């Protein structure tokens, strides 16, 4: 399990445009890495749109926002275009990064247990160190909480 103060696990994933994105190539920038269950579902859409609407504030804070889910790059492209998402969405269909960051968990929905992505945001500083983990994210107000943290980095 990852913890604040540790180096962030490196990764390379494909974005919604088919390009490879590596964490190590983002050294020097603060990365807001948010994990979400599925494209174009109510909670995930609300979360993505909150990050979208705060884009200027994230840019002013020098942060790069990356969304990660098990969906395909094609699914990400449709989602990003539909909601005009200005940031990168990374496809992790093999769940390698999702598992490396410890967000693939057993979930209980209406008494039915299944495995899925636990909505989590990880803030990584410019040196590649995890500064904060927001587990079990509640979407309302989350983007603002992340921005508050960025002001302290």
Backbone as a chain_set.jsonl record, in Angstrom:
{"seq": "XXXXXXXXXXXXXXXXXXXXXXXXXXXXXXXXXXXXXXXXXXXXXXXXXXXXXXXXXXXXXXXXXXXXXXXXXXXXXXXXXXXXXXXXXXXXXXXXXXXXXXXXXXXXXXXXXXXXXXXXXXXXXXXXXXXXXXXXXXXXXXXXXXXXXXXXX", "coords": {"N": [[0.838, -1.197, 0.0], [0.491, 2.204, -0.8], [1.896, 5.175, 0.69], [1.803, 8.473, 2.12], [4.701, 10.468, 1.742], [6.302, 8.552, 0.639], [8.1, 7.527, -2.374], [6.298, 7.924, -5.392], [4.828, 5.225, -7.151], [6.188, 4.541, -10.299], [4.893, 4.801, -13.646], [3.708, 3.962, -16.949], [1.224, 4.752, -19.109], [-1.42, 4.627, -21.585], [-2.929, 7.452, -23.074], [-6.071, 9.223, -23.781], [-5.709, 9.894, -26.411], [-4.124, 8.012, -27.48], [-1.463, 8.288, -26.884], [1.581, 7.663, -25.075], [2.008, 8.128, -21.624], [4.163, 8.947, -19.059], [4.889, 8.857, -15.61], [7.429, 9.562, -14.662], [8.313, 11.362, -16.576], [7.052, 13.633, -15.907], [8.344, 14.796, -13.848], [9.212, 17.457, -11.686], [6.854, 18.737, -11.864], [3.793, 19.191, -10.101], [1.616, 16.538, -9.598], [-1.722, 15.664, -9.863], [-3.218, 12.873, -9.356], [-5.913, 11.14, -10.127], [-8.04, 8.485, -9.38], [-10.714, 6.747, -10.758], [-13.872, 4.983, -11.034], [-15.424, 4.516, -13.557], [-15.914, 5.703, -16.89], [-18.216, 8.275, -17.836], [-20.289, 7.878, -15.956], [-22.59, 8.81, -13.337], [-21.308, 9.806, -10.805], [-18.579, 9.817, -11.512], [-18.575, 11.494, -13.71], [-19.394, 13.897, -12.547], [-17.211, 14.351, -10.832], [-15.078, 14.584, -12.697], [-15.93, 16.835, -14.135], [-15.817, 18.762, -12.134], [-13.04, 18.964, -11.722], [-12.449, 19.871, -14.28], [-13.809, 22.365, -14.326], [-12.331, 23.776, -12.519], [-9.982, 24.207, -13.764], [-8.287, 26.477, -14.406], [-7.44, 27.248, -11.855], [-5.983, 24.996, -11.054], [-3.968, 25.021, -12.982], [-2.779, 27.471, -12.315], [-1.726, 26.746, -9.895], [0.279, 25.182, -10.743], [-0.159, 22.514, -11.269], [-0.62, 19.264, -12.721], [-3.327, 17.504, -13.917], [-4.337, 14.18, -13.882], [-6.445, 11.625, -14.86], [-7.36, 8.302, -14.025], [-8.646, 5.195, -15.025], [-10.06, 1.865, -15.428], [-11.11, 1.839, -17.977], [-11.034, 1.863, -21.619], [-8.776, 3.569, -23.947], [-10.26, 4.57, -26.047], [-12.829, 4.792, -24.931], [-12.234, 6.719, -23.017], [-11.636, 8.883, -24.704], [-14.148, 9.47, -25.872], [-15.558, 10.177, -23.548], [-14.041, 12.399, -22.651], [-14.389, 14.151, -24.821], [-17.188, 14.475, -24.85], [-17.687, 15.85, -22.449], [-15.955, 17.942, -22.592], [-13.379, 17.75, -21.384], [-10.367, 19.011, -20.251], [-8.034, 17.76, -19.542], [-5.704, 15.008, -19.121], [-6.699, 11.657, -19.585], [-6.076, 8.448, -18.468], [-5.736, 5.149, -19.615], [-6.128, 2.087, -18.02], [-6.577, -0.797, -18.483], [-5.575, -3.284, -17.725], [-5.245, -2.958, -15.11], [-2.857, -2.484, -13.764], [-1.542, -0.153, -12.753], [-3.582, 0.801, -11.169], [-3.691, -1.26, -9.275], [-1.065, -1.084, -8.285], [-1.175, 1.31, -6.928], [-2.92, 0.661, -4.99], [-5.736, 0.886, -5.139], [-7.613, -0.865, -6.101], [-10.214, -2.491, -4.952], [-12.351, -4.431, -2.73], [-15.752, -3.884, -3.079], [-18.922, -2.956, -1.746], [-22.041, -2.991, -2.833], [-25.245, -2.298, -2.323], [-25.443, -4.644, -0.807], [-24.239, -6.476, -2.451], [-21.175, -7.867, -3.187], [-18.254, -6.895, -4.903], [-15.334, -6.465, -6.986], [-13.596, -3.415, -7.534], [-12.637, -0.061, -8.591], [-11.661, 2.048, -6.037], [-12.64, 5.24, -5.48], [-10.139, 7.531, -5.483], [-7.688, 10.021, -4.782], [-4.398, 10.999, -5.467], [-1.802, 13.063, -4.555], [1.121, 14.148, -5.939], [4.345, 15.366, -5.52], [6.749, 17.584, -7.177], [9.121, 16.204, -7.051], [8.441, 13.636, -7.211], [7.393, 12.475, -4.965], [4.869, 11.173, -2.874], [2.56, 13.305, -1.578], [0.029, 13.534, -0.444], [-2.783, 11.47, 0.157], [-6.037, 11.008, -0.821], [-8.375, 9.029, 0.207], [-11.309, 7.015, -0.585], [-12.99, 8.991, -1.847], [-15.399, 11.536, -1.611], [-17.354, 13.067, -3.915], [-18.519, 15.708, -3.942], [-17.224, 18.853, -3.33], [-14.631, 17.915, -3.385], [-12.637, 18.625, -5.331], [-12.061, 21.22, -4.528], [-10.885, 20.745, -2.02], [-8.538, 19.468, -2.794], [-7.315, 21.559, -4.173], [-6.894, 23.336, -2.049], [-4.919, 21.957, -0.634], [-2.864, 22.051, -2.551], [-2.124, 24.711, -2.432], [-0.471, 24.727, -0.261], [1.811, 23.449, -0.956]], "CA": [[0.0, 0.0, 0.0], [1.258, 3.447, -0.86], [1.722, 6.083, 1.82], [2.383, 9.808, 1.967], [6.12, 10.498, 2.082], [7.004, 7.557, -0.184], [8.126, 7.818, -3.809], [5.128, 7.419, -6.113], [5.159, 4.186, -8.131], [6.245, 5.045, -11.672], [4.033, 4.078, -14.582], [3.486, 4.461, -18.301], [-0.091, 4.339, -19.594], [-1.885, 5.281, -22.809], [-3.987, 8.439, -22.825], [-7.244, 9.159, -24.643], [-5.296, 10.13, -27.799], [-3.231, 6.932, -27.886], [-0.074, 8.629, -26.558], [2.099, 7.125, -23.816], [2.275, 9.126, -20.583], [4.948, 8.37, -17.959], [5.006, 9.726, -14.441], [8.802, 10.089, -14.542], [8.488, 12.493, -17.495], [6.379, 14.784, -15.307], [9.153, 15.286, -12.717], [9.275, 18.91, -11.653], [5.484, 19.234, -11.804], [2.897, 18.546, -9.145], [0.646, 15.717, -10.312], [-2.95, 15.263, -9.179], [-3.548, 11.598, -9.987], [-7.174, 10.706, -9.528], [-8.537, 7.191, -9.834], [-12.178, 6.723, -10.75], [-14.345, 3.68, -11.499], [-15.914, 4.298, -14.919], [-16.275, 6.862, -17.699], [-19.598, 8.649, -18.149], [-21.263, 7.489, -14.934], [-22.921, 10.069, -12.648], [-20.292, 10.304, -9.874], [-17.314, 10.047, -12.222], [-18.77, 12.677, -14.548], [-19.413, 15.056, -11.641], [-15.833, 14.572, -10.383], [-14.287, 15.077, -13.828], [-16.369, 18.192, -14.449], [-15.303, 19.648, -11.08], [-11.636, 19.233, -12.073], [-12.494, 20.697, -15.5], [-14.253, 23.719, -14.008], [-11.277, 24.428, -11.723], [-8.753, 24.089, -14.562], [-7.424, 27.657, -14.258], [-6.844, 27.212, -10.517], [-4.967, 23.939, -11.056], [-2.844, 25.51, -13.779], [-2.123, 28.516, -11.521], [-0.983, 26.053, -8.836], [1.343, 24.421, -11.39], [-0.469, 21.089, -11.169], [-1.104, 18.5, -13.865], [-4.378, 16.574, -13.504], [-4.417, 12.937, -14.648], [-7.477, 10.7, -14.409], [-7.056, 6.904, -14.358], [-9.677, 4.19, -14.799], [-9.824, 0.666, -16.238], [-11.701, 1.98, -19.298], [-10.12, 1.936, -22.766], [-8.444, 4.899, -24.461], [-11.392, 4.994, -26.878], [-13.872, 5.218, -23.998], [-11.762, 7.982, -22.441], [-11.756, 9.937, -25.711], [-15.571, 9.831, -25.95], [-15.881, 10.853, -22.285], [-13.371, 13.706, -22.65], [-15.03, 15.009, -25.821], [-18.57, 14.746, -24.44], [-17.718, 16.821, -21.344], [-14.901, 18.939, -22.832], [-12.381, 17.616, -20.32], [-9.117, 19.544, -20.791], [-6.876, 17.084, -18.96], [-5.382, 13.678, -19.622], [-7.306, 10.461, -18.992], [-5.197, 7.315, -18.741], [-6.387, 3.842, -19.67], [-5.427, 1.029, -17.286], [-7.46, -1.967, -18.545], [-4.952, -4.413, -17.021], [-5.291, -2.545, -13.699], [-1.515, -2.547, -13.175], [-1.304, 1.058, -11.959], [-4.655, 0.794, -10.173], [-3.267, -2.165, -8.206], [0.174, -0.563, -7.694], [-1.549, 2.388, -6.02], [-3.764, 0.099, -3.939], [-7.113, 1.369, -5.193], [-8.489, -1.954, -6.552], [-10.699, -2.964, -3.655], [-13.678, -5.035, -2.67], [-16.789, -2.886, -2.833], [-20.201, -3.536, -1.351], [-23.092, -2.148, -3.378], [-26.565, -2.878, -2.035], [-25.264, -6.002, -0.299], [-23.529, -7.305, -3.427], [-19.742, -7.588, -3.149], [-17.536, -7.012, -6.166], [-14.07, -5.727, -7.008], [-13.659, -2.214, -8.353], [-11.756, 1.055, -8.243], [-12.112, 2.942, -4.969], [-12.349, 6.623, -5.893], [-8.99, 7.97, -4.681], [-6.809, 11.006, -5.411], [-3.036, 11.008, -4.936], [-1.07, 14.263, -4.953], [2.548, 13.817, -6.036], [5.099, 16.612, -5.715], [7.655, 17.652, -8.321], [10.234, 15.257, -6.886], [7.904, 12.283, -7.335], [7.018, 11.973, -3.642], [3.448, 11.289, -2.553], [2.357, 14.274, -0.505], [-1.255, 13.314, 0.226], [-3.714, 10.516, -0.447], [-7.437, 11.22, -0.46], [-9.074, 7.773, -0.064], [-12.786, 6.994, -0.504], [-13.382, 10.365, -2.159], [-16.766, 12.003, -1.822], [-17.157, 13.99, -5.03], [-18.87, 17.095, -3.612], [-16.197, 19.617, -2.631], [-13.302, 17.279, -3.42], [-11.696, 19.425, -6.118], [-11.655, 22.357, -3.692], [-9.961, 20.238, -0.987], [-7.244, 19.223, -3.439], [-6.727, 22.878, -4.441], [-6.407, 23.871, -0.771], [-3.638, 21.3, -0.377], [-1.859, 22.546, -3.514], [-1.653, 26.028, -1.979], [0.528, 24.546, 0.801], [3.018, 22.77, -1.489]], "C": [[0.872, 1.246, 0.0], [0.939, 4.317, 0.351], [2.332, 7.433, 1.492], [3.829, 9.762, 2.449], [6.945, 9.508, 1.279], [7.115, 8.059, -1.628], [6.885, 7.2, -4.471], [5.561, 6.321, -7.076], [5.118, 4.77, -9.549], [5.312, 4.215, -12.548], [4.112, 4.72, -15.957], [2.162, 3.878, -18.763], [-0.435, 5.119, -20.866], [-3.012, 6.248, -22.482], [-5.109, 8.319, -23.856], [-6.918, 9.398, -26.115], [-4.339, 9.05, -28.3], [-1.762, 7.198, -27.604], [0.308, 8.019, -25.212], [2.416, 8.282, -22.866], [2.992, 8.411, -19.44], [5.04, 9.363, -16.818], [6.401, 10.348, -14.374], [9.056, 11.274, -15.474], [7.807, 13.754, -16.98], [7.13, 15.315, -14.086], [9.28, 16.8, -12.819], [7.888, 19.542, -11.605], [4.722, 18.494, -10.717], [1.851, 17.794, -9.959], [-0.522, 15.382, -9.381], [-3.452, 14.042, -9.94], [-4.837, 11.093, -9.353], [-7.67, 9.438, -10.21], [-10.058, 7.195, -9.713], [-12.666, 5.43, -11.397], [-14.666, 3.556, -12.987], [-16.293, 5.6, -15.607], [-17.789, 7.023, -17.796], [-20.644, 8.046, -17.216], [-21.491, 8.733, -14.07], [-21.819, 10.617, -11.734], [-18.991, 10.654, -10.574], [-17.405, 11.283, -13.118], [-18.725, 13.937, -13.688], [-17.992, 15.39, -11.174], [-14.99, 15.168, -11.505], [-14.647, 16.521, -14.161], [-15.911, 19.194, -13.388], [-13.825, 19.974, -11.338], [-11.571, 20.134, -13.313], [-12.796, 22.149, -15.155], [-13.211, 24.498, -13.205], [-9.938, 24.445, -12.467], [-7.786, 25.255, -14.337], [-6.726, 27.65, -12.896], [-5.749, 26.145, -10.43], [-3.738, 24.383, -11.843], [-2.07, 26.569, -13.006], [-1.276, 27.9, -10.408], [0.151, 25.205, -9.418], [1.107, 22.921, -11.389], [-0.973, 20.524, -12.496], [-2.133, 17.508, -13.33], [-4.385, 15.382, -14.457], [-5.505, 12.07, -14.044], [-7.129, 9.293, -14.874], [-8.268, 6.036, -14.051], [-9.361, 2.98, -15.663], [-10.406, 0.755, -17.653], [-10.631, 2.11, -20.381], [-9.826, 3.384, -23.15], [-9.597, 5.443, -25.302], [-12.543, 5.505, -26.003], [-13.505, 6.573, -23.384], [-11.944, 9.135, -23.431], [-13.203, 10.399, -25.825], [-15.996, 10.629, -24.718], [-15.309, 12.272, -22.283], [-14.027, 14.661, -23.645], [-16.437, 15.411, -25.389], [-18.638, 15.859, -23.393], [-16.63, 17.889, -21.445], [-13.872, 18.94, -21.703], [-11.014, 18.022, -20.873], [-7.86, 18.839, -20.278], [-6.772, 15.656, -19.493], [-6.113, 12.594, -18.838], [-6.467, 9.269, -19.427], [-5.949, 5.997, -18.635], [-5.525, 2.803, -18.959], [-6.291, -0.243, -17.277], [-6.9, -3.202, -17.842], [-4.89, -4.164, -15.511], [-3.929, -2.606, -13.001], [-1.241, -1.348, -12.272], [-2.349, 1.149, -10.846], [-4.27, -0.1, -8.995], [-1.999, -1.657, -7.515], [-0.118, 0.542, -6.676], [-2.551, 1.94, -4.958], [-5.204, 0.536, -3.96], [-8.086, 0.339, -5.794], [-8.95, -2.675, -5.304], [-12.031, -3.678, -3.791], [-14.667, -3.94, -2.31], [-18.082, -3.617, -2.506], [-21.302, -2.578, -1.799], [-24.426, -2.845, -3.19], [-26.455, -4.347, -1.617], [-24.532, -6.934, -1.248], [-22.055, -6.902, -3.421], [-19.132, -7.814, -4.525], [-16.234, -6.226, -6.052], [-14.233, -4.511, -7.92], [-12.686, -1.168, -7.865], [-12.412, 1.865, -7.129], [-11.679, 4.352, -5.352], [-11.307, 7.219, -4.942], [-8.215, 9.019, -5.469], [-5.474, 11.0, -4.677], [-2.342, 12.262, -5.462], [0.42, 13.961, -4.825], [3.315, 15.111, -6.31], [6.072, 16.502, -6.891], [8.85, 16.725, -8.239], [9.752, 13.812, -6.985], [7.519, 11.653, -6.01], [5.518, 12.187, -3.414], [3.299, 12.241, -1.371], [1.067, 14.032, 0.261], [-2.06, 12.301, -0.579], [-5.106, 10.839, 0.092], [-8.171, 9.918, -0.78], [-10.589, 7.945, 0.01], [-13.369, 8.383, -0.738], [-14.891, 10.513, -2.276], [-16.632, 13.148, -2.83], [-17.429, 15.447, -4.66], [-17.765, 17.756, -2.791], [-14.787, 19.048, -2.721], [-12.271, 18.12, -4.175], [-11.176, 20.613, -5.303], [-10.668, 21.931, -2.605], [-8.578, 19.988, -1.565], [-6.555, 20.566, -3.707], [-6.179, 23.507, -3.156], [-5.051, 23.265, -0.431], [-2.547, 21.846, -1.288], [-1.31, 23.899, -3.095], [-0.556, 25.895, -0.928], [1.822, 23.91, 0.294], [4.019, 23.77, -2.05]], "O": [[1.869, 1.322, 0.718], [-0.13, 4.213, 0.953], [3.259, 7.529, 0.688], [4.142, 9.101, 3.439], [8.171, 9.615, 1.242], [6.332, 8.906, -2.06], [6.484, 6.085, -4.138], [6.574, 6.476, -7.758], [4.141, 5.406, -9.944], [4.988, 3.072, -12.225], [4.528, 5.869, -16.104], [1.992, 2.659, -18.805], [0.184, 6.137, -21.173], [-3.927, 5.926, -21.724], [-5.095, 7.422, -24.699], [-7.753, 9.136, -26.981], [-3.805, 9.15, -29.405], [-0.9, 6.429, -28.03], [-0.531, 7.875, -24.322], [3.016, 9.281, -23.261], [2.506, 7.408, -18.917], [5.244, 10.558, -17.03], [6.537, 11.531, -14.064], [9.922, 12.103, -15.194], [7.971, 14.828, -17.559], [6.622, 16.178, -13.37], [9.435, 17.35, -13.91], [7.755, 20.737, -11.338], [4.977, 17.32, -10.45], [1.271, 18.343, -10.896], [-0.332, 14.887, -8.27], [-4.033, 14.158, -11.019], [-4.854, 10.674, -8.196], [-7.713, 9.337, -11.436], [-10.611, 7.599, -8.69], [-11.96, 4.843, -12.216], [-14.233, 2.597, -13.627], [-16.905, 6.484, -15.006], [-18.536, 6.046, -17.834], [-21.758, 7.74, -17.641], [-20.651, 9.632, -14.075], [-21.432, 11.777, -11.873], [-18.37, 11.671, -10.266], [-16.434, 12.025, -13.265], [-18.093, 14.927, -14.058], [-17.609, 16.558, -11.124], [-14.269, 16.143, -11.292], [-13.766, 17.336, -14.438], [-15.646, 20.353, -13.708], [-13.407, 21.122, -11.19], [-10.745, 21.043, -13.386], [-12.12, 23.059, -15.635], [-13.208, 25.729, -13.211], [-8.89, 24.671, -11.863], [-6.598, 25.038, -14.103], [-5.551, 28.006, -12.799], [-4.71, 26.366, -9.807], [-2.604, 24.151, -11.422], [-0.839, 26.574, -13.031], [-0.245, 28.451, -10.022], [0.9, 24.577, -8.67], [2.053, 22.139, -11.495], [-1.647, 21.2, -13.273], [-1.847, 16.757, -12.397], [-4.432, 15.546, -15.676], [-5.49, 11.804, -12.842], [-6.654, 9.11, -15.995], [-8.848, 6.118, -12.969], [-8.494, 3.05, -16.534], [-10.216, -0.164, -18.45], [-9.475, 2.424, -20.097], [-10.53, 4.305, -22.735], [-9.877, 6.641, -25.273], [-13.152, 6.531, -26.307], [-14.352, 7.456, -23.25], [-12.354, 10.23, -23.047], [-13.462, 11.602, -25.87], [-16.705, 11.629, -24.829], [-16.009, 13.23, -21.954], [-14.202, 15.844, -23.35], [-16.829, 16.567, -25.55], [-19.528, 16.708, -23.437], [-16.408, 18.648, -20.502], [-13.54, 19.985, -21.145], [-10.55, 17.442, -21.855], [-6.745, 19.28, -20.555], [-7.645, 15.176, -20.216], [-6.145, 12.603, -17.607], [-6.182, 9.101, -20.613], [-6.699, 5.765, -17.687], [-4.339, 2.658, -19.257], [-6.691, -0.716, -16.214], [-7.66, -4.069, -17.41], [-4.527, -5.051, -14.739], [-3.863, -2.762, -11.782], [-0.76, -1.511, -11.151], [-2.033, 1.528, -9.719], [-4.498, 0.265, -7.842], [-1.866, -1.782, -6.297], [0.6, 0.692, -5.687], [-2.982, 2.74, -4.127], [-5.852, 0.563, -2.914], [-9.264, 0.646, -5.975], [-8.174, -3.388, -4.668], [-12.735, -3.561, -4.794], [-14.459, -3.172, -1.37], [-18.302, -4.749, -2.937], [-21.479, -1.501, -1.228], [-24.7, -3.863, -3.825], [-27.264, -5.183, -2.02], [-24.234, -8.072, -0.885], [-21.726, -5.734, -3.626], [-19.447, -8.783, -5.215], [-16.058, -5.423, -5.136], [-14.918, -4.571, -8.941], [-11.997, -1.355, -6.862], [-13.553, 2.309, -7.251], [-10.49, 4.619, -5.525], [-11.563, 7.387, -3.75], [-8.097, 8.917, -6.69], [-5.418, 10.995, -3.447], [-2.299, 12.494, -6.67], [0.911, 13.577, -3.764], [2.973, 15.86, -7.225], [6.192, 15.447, -7.515], [9.521, 16.482, -9.242], [10.542, 12.876, -6.86], [7.338, 10.438, -5.927], [4.976, 13.248, -3.724], [3.849, 12.003, -0.296], [0.996, 14.287, 1.464], [-2.024, 12.277, -1.809], [-5.317, 10.928, 1.301], [-8.559, 9.711, -1.93], [-11.086, 8.907, 0.596], [-14.146, 8.887, 0.073], [-15.564, 9.728, -2.944], [-15.872, 14.09, -2.604], [-16.654, 16.33, -5.025], [-17.414, 17.29, -1.708], [-13.847, 19.638, -2.188], [-11.151, 18.302, -3.697], [-9.998, 20.964, -5.381], [-9.725, 22.662, -2.299], [-7.568, 20.258, -0.916], [-5.35, 20.698, -3.493], [-5.122, 24.138, -3.175], [-4.142, 23.969, 0.007], [-1.424, 22.078, -0.84], [-0.151, 24.208, -3.373], [0.211, 26.834, -0.715], [2.811, 23.839, 1.024], [5.08, 23.376, -2.534]]}, "num_chains": 1, "name": "protein.A"}
